Every structure is written in C-alpha cells, then in structure tokens.
Amino acid sequence: MPDVVVIGAGVVGAACALYAARAGLGVTVVDQGTVAGGTTGAGEGNVLVSDKEPGPELDLALLSSGLWAGLAADVGGFEHEPKGGLVVAETPEAMTALTGLAAKQESSGVRAAGVEPQDYEPHITSGLAGAVYYPQDAQVQPMLAAARLLRASGAQVRTGVRVTGLTRSGDRITGVRTDEGDLRAGAVVNAAGTWAGDVAALAGIRLPVLPRRGFILVTEPLPEPLIRHKVYTAAYVTNVASEDEGLETSAVVEGTPAGTVLIGASRERVGYDRTVSYPVLARLAAQAVALFPALAGRQVIRAYCGFRPYCPDHLPVIGPDPRAPGLFHATGHEGAGIGLAPATGLLISRLLTGAAPPLDLFPFRPERFA
C-alpha cells in the first residue's frame, strides 16, 4: 500500500509525486490518460512572475521560480530557459499601468526594469510606448517536465486507469476505486486539473474548477532565432485576471530551442468544446504579426487547444480538505499550473508529512468555496 495516491500525471501531479517521494513517502500516480495528456501537454511552459499582482499567487510564483531553477540542475532534461520576459505597452496609458504594477511587484521581491523594447527584441515593431523587462521569467517544455519529474520521483505510474470512486474508513478517505480495482493509501492527492471538480464530487464535495479554453499556434522552425525572450502585451495581464466567460485574446510570442515560435493567447469558457475556431487562430496570428512584423509570411505548422483549470477567484486550490480527511487538493492554477507546479508539490509534501509549509496556505484552502 503506498503512502499516497496522486490522481493526475500532469506537471502538478508529477511535482507532488516528486516532493512526496523526496520526503520519504511511497507514491503511486494514476491517470485516466497519459503522462501530460491533459492541460500540461497543451501548455506553453510558462514560468512567470511578471503577470501576477502582489499577493499569495505571486508569493507562490516566486517560490516556484527558484525551485524550477534547482530542478533544472538536479533533474534536468526539460529545456529550462531562464530567458526573461518582456512585457510591452502599446499606449502611454498602458505603459503607466505597467510601470505601476512593476513598482508594486518589486516590493514583493520581483526584479523589473523599464526598457526600450528594441534594445531587447530587435525585430519587434516600432512605435510601442515602452516595455518592462522581468529577468525572473522563464520557460520549460511542459511535457518533458512532467515526464522527467515523474521519473525522478521513482513513483509507480499507472496510466489509462480511471478513478471511479474514493474508499473510506468512517469519514476518512483511504484510497481510490478505479476501473482496475481499489488502491488503498494513507492519503489521496487530487491533481486532476480541469477534472478535479469531478474527483472532489466523488467525495461529496463541491470544488468549482472549470475549463477555460485556449489556443496556441506553432510556426515552422525558423533558420535563425527571431525572438529572444517571452514577449507579451500588457493586455495579457488583464486577460489573466478577467472573469469574463467570452473570448479574450492578447499577443504572447516566444521562440523555442527547436526554432519554432509559439503564439497565443486566447481565453474563453466554452466547456470542453475542442472545435477549432479559425477566427480565433486568425486573430492570434494577426496580433503576433503586429508585434513582430518579421513573422508575416511564415508558415503555421499546427495549432492546438487546451483547457486551463479555472477557479472563480483566480487562486489555486492547495491543501487538505477538512470535509474529507485524507483528501488533499492541488489544482485550479488556470494558466499558471506549469510555473506553479514545484511550489505546489513542495507544499503538498510538507502537509502530507506534517512539516511546516514555507507559505501561508489560508488563501488556497479548498473549503473557501463552501
């Protein structure tokens, strides 16, 4: 019998498995699909501090940023790129708001500096009002990251296994029921991403985690690097914090070690509808070309969509659920799950072993939606 069963083999579940194993616990990971087969595999790999207001999520992001750097050194193999982020403003008003946010972030430990966009990105469009450079922003390859963390954990990983229920002893959760039989454990971690609400419902608990769809375009490999940093417009920060159910897009552009360029970002709540929206793809392409005119005429080789696990208050759910002792949640990170995964895994491992967590978990408590 393992000490803990983690439901979900995405990057958050992988981080929970890794840190739990490093704390001396025996871990089994189960997933109805494949490793990184859900939201993780449809992400860009953002490790950002630049897009977060001062508060609990930014504190979590700063902790996670340092942990990713450490994991790159002792696990490696997932294309960690500490390349920094460049947030650009298209109007003087946007630049004023951007520098005001940066000033507030600096009081929390974020490093930021106002810069001329062309000094950092020679191919960027002219006429921008300015930019702020964030050296702590980074990038990882999300599918590789999940796979490498799982391998480093030494956990037993069982894919293609669907969780159908939770076992109990009195009120306490003691394991999971699956379509391949029961699996007992000392604790269960719900890291099921957008499906975490369904897992919680198996325990009779309401957890309002909803899917928020986003599309990404991938260009052909370019013969030489065109974009040096993670580059996005100030509108992206507003869209991340928006509660609007309708479509919102903002330019997010970055290169990869393979030479391709990733183009985002869109957000809309349409359930689990995977229908390709060509108007959305066209809008993303147009925004990218407006930001980097040299992209005009480049071929797009593929497009894909994923579902971010969205919570109404834009904060993840991390910690034990007092309504079902033995059940822990690690979900609801929306588009920041890859960046916040190591800190989430560390916090869960501390809770599982009774050690003091490095951050106040009160803002992330699962029962706040009750």
Short mmCIF file of N, CA and C in Angstrom, two decimals, residues 55-57 59-60 63 318 347 357-365:
data_model
loop_
_atom_site.label_atom_id
_atom_site.label_comp_id
_atom_site.label_asym_id
_atom_site.label_seq_id
_atom_site.Cartn_x
_atom_site.Cartn_y
_atom_site.Cartn_z
N GLY A 55 0.62 39.43 -3.85
CA GLY A 55 -0.35 38.65 -3.10
C GLY A 55 0.08 37.20 -3.04
N PRO A 56 -0.82 36.33 -2.63
CA PRO A 56 -0.45 34.93 -2.41
C PRO A 56 0.01 34.20 -3.66
N GLU A 57 -0.60 34.48 -4.84
CA GLU A 57 -0.17 33.78 -6.04
C GLU A 57 1.23 34.21 -6.47
N ASP A 59 3.58 35.24 -4.41
CA ASP A 59 4.48 34.59 -3.45
C ASP A 59 4.73 33.14 -3.87
N LEU A 60 3.68 32.47 -4.31
CA LEU A 60 3.81 31.08 -4.77
C LEU A 60 4.70 31.02 -6.02
N LEU A 63 8.44 31.48 -5.14
CA LEU A 63 8.96 30.24 -4.57
C LEU A 63 9.20 29.22 -5.69
N ILE A 318 -5.01 24.45 -2.90
CA ILE A 318 -3.88 23.68 -2.41
C ILE A 318 -4.08 23.39 -0.93
N LEU A 347 4.58 22.20 -1.16
CA LEU A 347 3.60 22.48 -0.11
C LEU A 347 2.81 21.22 0.24
N PRO A 357 4.74 24.32 6.20
CA PRO A 357 4.88 24.81 4.83
C PRO A 357 5.58 26.17 4.82
N PRO A 358 6.30 26.50 3.74
CA PRO A 358 7.02 27.77 3.67
C PRO A 358 6.14 28.98 3.37
N LEU A 359 4.87 28.75 3.05
CA LEU A 359 3.94 29.85 2.77
C LEU A 359 2.66 29.65 3.55
N ASP A 360 1.94 30.75 3.76
CA ASP A 360 0.62 30.69 4.37
C ASP A 360 -0.35 30.10 3.35
N LEU A 361 -0.98 28.99 3.71
CA LEU A 361 -1.88 28.31 2.78
C LEU A 361 -3.33 28.75 2.92
N PHE A 362 -3.62 29.65 3.82
CA PHE A 362 -5.00 30.04 4.05
C PHE A 362 -5.69 30.53 2.78
N PRO A 363 -5.04 31.36 1.94
CA PRO A 363 -5.74 31.83 0.73
C PRO A 363 -6.09 30.72 -0.25
N PHE A 364 -5.40 29.57 -0.16
CA PHE A 364 -5.60 28.49 -1.13
C PHE A 364 -6.50 27.37 -0.59
N ARG A 365 -7.06 27.54 0.61
CA ARG A 365 -7.78 26.46 1.27
C ARG A 365 -8.96 25.98 0.42
#
